[in-house]
Coordinates of C-alpha atoms in Angstrom, one line a residue:
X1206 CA -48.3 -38.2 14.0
X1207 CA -46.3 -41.2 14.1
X1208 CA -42.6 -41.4 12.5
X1209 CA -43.7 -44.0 9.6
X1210 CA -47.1 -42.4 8.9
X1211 CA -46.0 -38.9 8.6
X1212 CA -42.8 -40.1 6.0
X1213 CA -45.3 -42.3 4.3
X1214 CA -48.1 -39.6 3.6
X1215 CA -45.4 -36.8 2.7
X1216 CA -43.6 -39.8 0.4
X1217 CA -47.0 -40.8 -1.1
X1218 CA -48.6 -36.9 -1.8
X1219 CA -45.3 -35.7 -3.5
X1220 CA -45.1 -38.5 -5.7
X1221 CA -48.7 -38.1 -6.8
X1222 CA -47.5 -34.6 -7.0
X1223 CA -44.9 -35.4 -9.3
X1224 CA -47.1 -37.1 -11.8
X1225 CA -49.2 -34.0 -11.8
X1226 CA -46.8 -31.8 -12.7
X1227 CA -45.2 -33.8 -15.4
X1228 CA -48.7 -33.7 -17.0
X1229 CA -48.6 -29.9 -16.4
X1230 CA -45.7 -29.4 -18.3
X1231 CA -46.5 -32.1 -20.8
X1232 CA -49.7 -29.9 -21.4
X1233 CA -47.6 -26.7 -21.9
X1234 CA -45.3 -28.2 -24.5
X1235 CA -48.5 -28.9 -26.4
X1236 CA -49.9 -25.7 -26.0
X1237 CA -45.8 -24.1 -27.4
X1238 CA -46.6 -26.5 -30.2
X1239 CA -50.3 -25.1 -30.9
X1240 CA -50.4 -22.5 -33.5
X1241 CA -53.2 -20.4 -31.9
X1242 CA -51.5 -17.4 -30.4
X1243 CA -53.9 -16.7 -27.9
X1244 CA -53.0 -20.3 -26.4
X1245 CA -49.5 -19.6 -26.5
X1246 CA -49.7 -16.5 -24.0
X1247 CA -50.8 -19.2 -21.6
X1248 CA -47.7 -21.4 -22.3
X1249 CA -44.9 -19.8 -20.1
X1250 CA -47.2 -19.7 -16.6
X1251 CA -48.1 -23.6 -16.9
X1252 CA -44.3 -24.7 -17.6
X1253 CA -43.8 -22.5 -15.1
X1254 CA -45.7 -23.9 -12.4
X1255 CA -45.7 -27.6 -13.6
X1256 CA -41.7 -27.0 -12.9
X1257 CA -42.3 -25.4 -10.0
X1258 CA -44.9 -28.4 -8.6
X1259 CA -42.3 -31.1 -9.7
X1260 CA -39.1 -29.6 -8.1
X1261 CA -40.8 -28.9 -5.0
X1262 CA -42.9 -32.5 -5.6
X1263 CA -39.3 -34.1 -6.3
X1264 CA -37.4 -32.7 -3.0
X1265 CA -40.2 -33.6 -0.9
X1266 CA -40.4 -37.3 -2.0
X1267 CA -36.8 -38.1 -1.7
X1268 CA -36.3 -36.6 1.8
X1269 CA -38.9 -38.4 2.9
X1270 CA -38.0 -41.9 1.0
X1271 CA -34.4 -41.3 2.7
X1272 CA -35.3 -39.5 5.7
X1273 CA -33.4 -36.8 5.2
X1274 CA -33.9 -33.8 6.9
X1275 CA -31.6 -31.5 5.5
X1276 CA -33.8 -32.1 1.9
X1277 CA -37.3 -31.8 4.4
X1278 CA -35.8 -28.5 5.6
X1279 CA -35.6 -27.4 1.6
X1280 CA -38.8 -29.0 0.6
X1281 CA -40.4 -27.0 3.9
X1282 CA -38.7 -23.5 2.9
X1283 CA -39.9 -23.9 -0.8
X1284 CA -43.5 -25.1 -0.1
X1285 CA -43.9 -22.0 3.0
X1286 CA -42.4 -19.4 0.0
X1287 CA -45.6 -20.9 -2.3
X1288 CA -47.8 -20.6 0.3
X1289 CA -47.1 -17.3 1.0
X1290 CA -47.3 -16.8 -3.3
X1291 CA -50.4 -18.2 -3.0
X1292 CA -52.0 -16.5 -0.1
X1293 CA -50.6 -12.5 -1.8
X1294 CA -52.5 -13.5 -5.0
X1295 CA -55.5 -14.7 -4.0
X1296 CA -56.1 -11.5 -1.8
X1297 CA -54.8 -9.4 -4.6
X1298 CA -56.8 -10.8 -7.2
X1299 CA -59.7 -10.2 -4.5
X1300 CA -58.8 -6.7 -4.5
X1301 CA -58.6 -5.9 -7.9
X1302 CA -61.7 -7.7 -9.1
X1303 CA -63.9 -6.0 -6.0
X1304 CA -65.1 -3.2 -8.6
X1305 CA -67.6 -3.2 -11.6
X1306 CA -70.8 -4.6 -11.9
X1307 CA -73.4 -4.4 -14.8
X1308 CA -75.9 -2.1 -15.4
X1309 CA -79.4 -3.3 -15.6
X1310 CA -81.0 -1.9 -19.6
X1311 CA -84.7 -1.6 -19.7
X1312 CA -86.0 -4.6 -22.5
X1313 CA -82.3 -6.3 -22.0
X1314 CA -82.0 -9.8 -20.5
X1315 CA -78.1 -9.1 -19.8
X1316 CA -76.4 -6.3 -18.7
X1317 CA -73.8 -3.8 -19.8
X1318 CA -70.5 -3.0 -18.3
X1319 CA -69.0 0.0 -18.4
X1320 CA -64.9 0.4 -18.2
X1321 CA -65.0 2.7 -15.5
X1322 CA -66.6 1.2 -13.6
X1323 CA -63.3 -1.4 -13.2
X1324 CA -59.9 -1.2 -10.7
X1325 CA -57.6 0.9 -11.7
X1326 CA -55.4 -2.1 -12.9
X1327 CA -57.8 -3.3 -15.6
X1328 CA -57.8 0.1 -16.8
X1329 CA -54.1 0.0 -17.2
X1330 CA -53.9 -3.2 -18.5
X1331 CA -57.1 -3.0 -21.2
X1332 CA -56.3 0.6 -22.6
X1333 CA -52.5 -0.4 -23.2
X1334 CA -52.2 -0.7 -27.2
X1335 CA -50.4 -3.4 -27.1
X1336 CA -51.9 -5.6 -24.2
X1337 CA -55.5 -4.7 -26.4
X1338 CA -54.5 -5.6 -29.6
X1339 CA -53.3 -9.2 -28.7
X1340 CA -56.4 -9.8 -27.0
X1341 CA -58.5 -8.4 -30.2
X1342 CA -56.5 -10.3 -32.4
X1343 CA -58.3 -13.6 -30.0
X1344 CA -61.4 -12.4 -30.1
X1345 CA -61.9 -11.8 -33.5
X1346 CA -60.4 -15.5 -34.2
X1347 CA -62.9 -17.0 -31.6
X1348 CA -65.6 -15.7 -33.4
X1349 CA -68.1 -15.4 -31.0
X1350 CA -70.1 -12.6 -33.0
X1351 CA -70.5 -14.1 -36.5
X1352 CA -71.7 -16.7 -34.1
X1353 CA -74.3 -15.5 -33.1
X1354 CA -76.2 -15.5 -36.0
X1355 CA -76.5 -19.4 -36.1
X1356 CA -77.5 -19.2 -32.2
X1357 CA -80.3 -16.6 -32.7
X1358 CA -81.8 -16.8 -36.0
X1359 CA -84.3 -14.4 -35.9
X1360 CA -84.9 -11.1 -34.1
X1361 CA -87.9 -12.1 -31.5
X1362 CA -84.6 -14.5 -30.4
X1363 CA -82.4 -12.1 -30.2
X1364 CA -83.5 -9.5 -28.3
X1365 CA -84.2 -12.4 -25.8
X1366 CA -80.9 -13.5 -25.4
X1367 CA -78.8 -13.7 -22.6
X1368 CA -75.5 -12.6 -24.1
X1369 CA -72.3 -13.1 -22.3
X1370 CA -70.4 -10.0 -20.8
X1371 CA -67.9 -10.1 -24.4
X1372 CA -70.9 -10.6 -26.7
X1373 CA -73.1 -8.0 -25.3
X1374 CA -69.7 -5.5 -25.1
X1375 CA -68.2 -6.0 -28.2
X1376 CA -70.8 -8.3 -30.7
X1377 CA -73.3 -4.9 -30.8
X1378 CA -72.9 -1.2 -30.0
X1379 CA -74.0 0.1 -26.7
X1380 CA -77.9 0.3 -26.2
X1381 CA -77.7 3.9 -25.6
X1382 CA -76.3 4.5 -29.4
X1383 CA -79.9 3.9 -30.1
X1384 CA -79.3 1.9 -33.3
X1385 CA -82.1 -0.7 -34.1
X1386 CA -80.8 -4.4 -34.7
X1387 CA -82.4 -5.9 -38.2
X1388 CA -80.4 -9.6 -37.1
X1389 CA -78.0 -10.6 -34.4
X1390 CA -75.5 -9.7 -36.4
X1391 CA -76.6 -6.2 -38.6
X1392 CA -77.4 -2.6 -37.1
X1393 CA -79.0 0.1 -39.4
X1394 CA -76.3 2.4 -38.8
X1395 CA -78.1 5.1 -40.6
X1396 CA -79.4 6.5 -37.9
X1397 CA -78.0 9.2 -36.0
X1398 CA -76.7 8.1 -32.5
X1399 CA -79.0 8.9 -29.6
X1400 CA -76.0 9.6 -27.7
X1401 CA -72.4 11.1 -27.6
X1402 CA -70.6 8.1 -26.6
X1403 CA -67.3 7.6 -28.8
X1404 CA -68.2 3.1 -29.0
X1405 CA -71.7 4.5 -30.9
X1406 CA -69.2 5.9 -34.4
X1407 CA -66.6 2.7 -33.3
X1408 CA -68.8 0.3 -34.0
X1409 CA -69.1 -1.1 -37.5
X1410 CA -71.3 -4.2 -39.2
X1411 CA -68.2 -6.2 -40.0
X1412 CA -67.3 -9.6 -38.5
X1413 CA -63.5 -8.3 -38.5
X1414 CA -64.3 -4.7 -36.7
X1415 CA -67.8 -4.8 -34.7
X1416 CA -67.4 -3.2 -31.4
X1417 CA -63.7 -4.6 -30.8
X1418 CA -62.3 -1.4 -30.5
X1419 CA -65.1 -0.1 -27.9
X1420 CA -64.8 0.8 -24.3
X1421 CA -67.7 -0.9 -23.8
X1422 CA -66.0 -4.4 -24.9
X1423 CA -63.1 -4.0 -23.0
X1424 CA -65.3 -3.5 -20.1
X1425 CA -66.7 -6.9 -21.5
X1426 CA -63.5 -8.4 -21.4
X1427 CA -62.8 -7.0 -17.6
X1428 CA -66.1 -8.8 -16.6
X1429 CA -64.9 -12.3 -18.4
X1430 CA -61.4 -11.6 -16.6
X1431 CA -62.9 -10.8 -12.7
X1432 CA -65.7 -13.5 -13.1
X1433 CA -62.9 -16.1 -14.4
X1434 CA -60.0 -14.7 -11.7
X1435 CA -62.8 -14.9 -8.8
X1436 CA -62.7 -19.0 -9.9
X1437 CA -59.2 -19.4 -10.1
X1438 CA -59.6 -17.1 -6.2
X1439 CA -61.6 -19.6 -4.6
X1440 CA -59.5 -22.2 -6.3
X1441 CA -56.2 -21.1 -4.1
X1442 CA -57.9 -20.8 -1.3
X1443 CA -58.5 -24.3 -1.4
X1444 CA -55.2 -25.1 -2.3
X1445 CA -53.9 -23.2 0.5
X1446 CA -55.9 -24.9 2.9
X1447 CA -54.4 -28.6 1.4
X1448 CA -51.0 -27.7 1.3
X1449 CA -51.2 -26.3 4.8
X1450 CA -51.9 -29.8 5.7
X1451 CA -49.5 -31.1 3.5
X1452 CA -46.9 -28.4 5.5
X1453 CA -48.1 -29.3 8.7
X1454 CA -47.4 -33.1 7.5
X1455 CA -44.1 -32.6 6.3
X1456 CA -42.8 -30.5 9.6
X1457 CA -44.1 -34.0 11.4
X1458 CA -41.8 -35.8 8.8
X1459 CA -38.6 -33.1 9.3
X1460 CA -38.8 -33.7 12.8
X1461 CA -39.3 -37.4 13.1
X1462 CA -36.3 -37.5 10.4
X1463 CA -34.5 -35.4 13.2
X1464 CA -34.9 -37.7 15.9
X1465 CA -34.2 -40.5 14.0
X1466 CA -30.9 -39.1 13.2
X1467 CA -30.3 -38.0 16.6
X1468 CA -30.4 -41.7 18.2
X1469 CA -28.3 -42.7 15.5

């Protein structure tokens, strides 16, 4: 690659760069200022990286506006250490979201997880008191079960639905309780449960407790979590594959910087 395309690329993709991560972080100082709590776990990871994309972004630019190669050496180190980042999470978030799959209910147009089924680190993570009860505290305030009674309105539509992994985990008890559904959002709980699992005597008819503290919604929550960590996956791997042509760009840069200090 030639001395003034390979300076004018890496000048021109770190400046663009730049302007990405200051929206990055101007997006996380929003989210600081937002008064829902579930948003505000998200805040510290996109300042985070936004600060991360713009120093990087910033070092890059300027070495190749003045040539430099000492700053191309730095901008070089710090974008092969984010590759590697990169390249360690994708395959461990590949790893841990390998296990659990639905089971298939006869008369059920969804599926229902079961926690066991999961990696050992969702485990960990979902039966931690605290971790659990921040994440119940969002989704009783999302209020995807009280919801459901203005999607489905009668019962015919109900049992028809196609509820998401969360809904069908913590909106209703586990089929197996046995418990017939008058609405999409009642059980006759007078029943005895058909079976001995703990979720069938957790689960109650009120918007604020439902099945929130059930296995079988955490398992929900582990199927929400793999199916939205496989995105972000296949996310970096695309990312990797750019900025290892963004790497390979700048080592062009470095060395044409090196040469041109060289003759000088």
């Amino acid at each position: 690659m030639g001395v003034g395309t390979s300076t004018f690329v890496t000048r021109w993709i770190n400046f663009l760069t730049m302007v990405l991560a200051i929206v990055v972080i101007v997006f996380g100082v929003w989210m600081s200022m937002h008064h829902d709590g579930c948003r505000k776990s998200l805040t510290l990871p996109v300042l985070a990286l936004g600060a991360v994309i713009f120093l990087i972004s910033i070092v890059g630019f300027l070495g190749a506006l003045k040539n430099n190669s000492i700053l191309l050496w730095i901008y070089l180190i710090l974008l092969f250490f984010v590759l590697v980042g990169i390249l360690v999470f994708t395959v461990l978030v590949f790893i841990v979201t390998n296990d659990g799959s639905g089971h298939s209910v006869t008369g059920l147009r969804y599926k229902e997880y079961q926690l066991q089924d999961y990696s050992s680190w969702f485990l960990k993570e979902l039966n931690n008191s605290h971790n659990w009860e921040r994440l119940r505290v969002c989704l009783v305030k999302s209020d995807d079960c009280n919801k459901l009674s203005k999607k489905y309105k009668t019962l015919k539509e109900y049992k028809l639905a196609k509820l998401s992994p969360v809904e069908a985990g913590c909106c209703r008890p586990p089929s197996q309780c046995g418990f017939p559904a008058v609405n999409s959002s009642y059980y006759d709980l007078t029943f005895h449960p058909a079976s001995a699992n703990k979720d069938c005597k957790r689960y109650k008819n009120s918007g604020a407790i439902k099945c929130y503290d059930c296995d079988s919604c955490k398992a929900g929550v582990a199927q929400y979590m793999k199916i939205e960590w496989r995105v972000v996956a296949i996310f970096n791997v695309v990312l990797f594959v750019v900025l290892c042509i963004v790497y390979f760009v700048g080592c062009c840069a470095r060395r044409n910087a090196a040469r041109g200090h060289s003759k000088a």
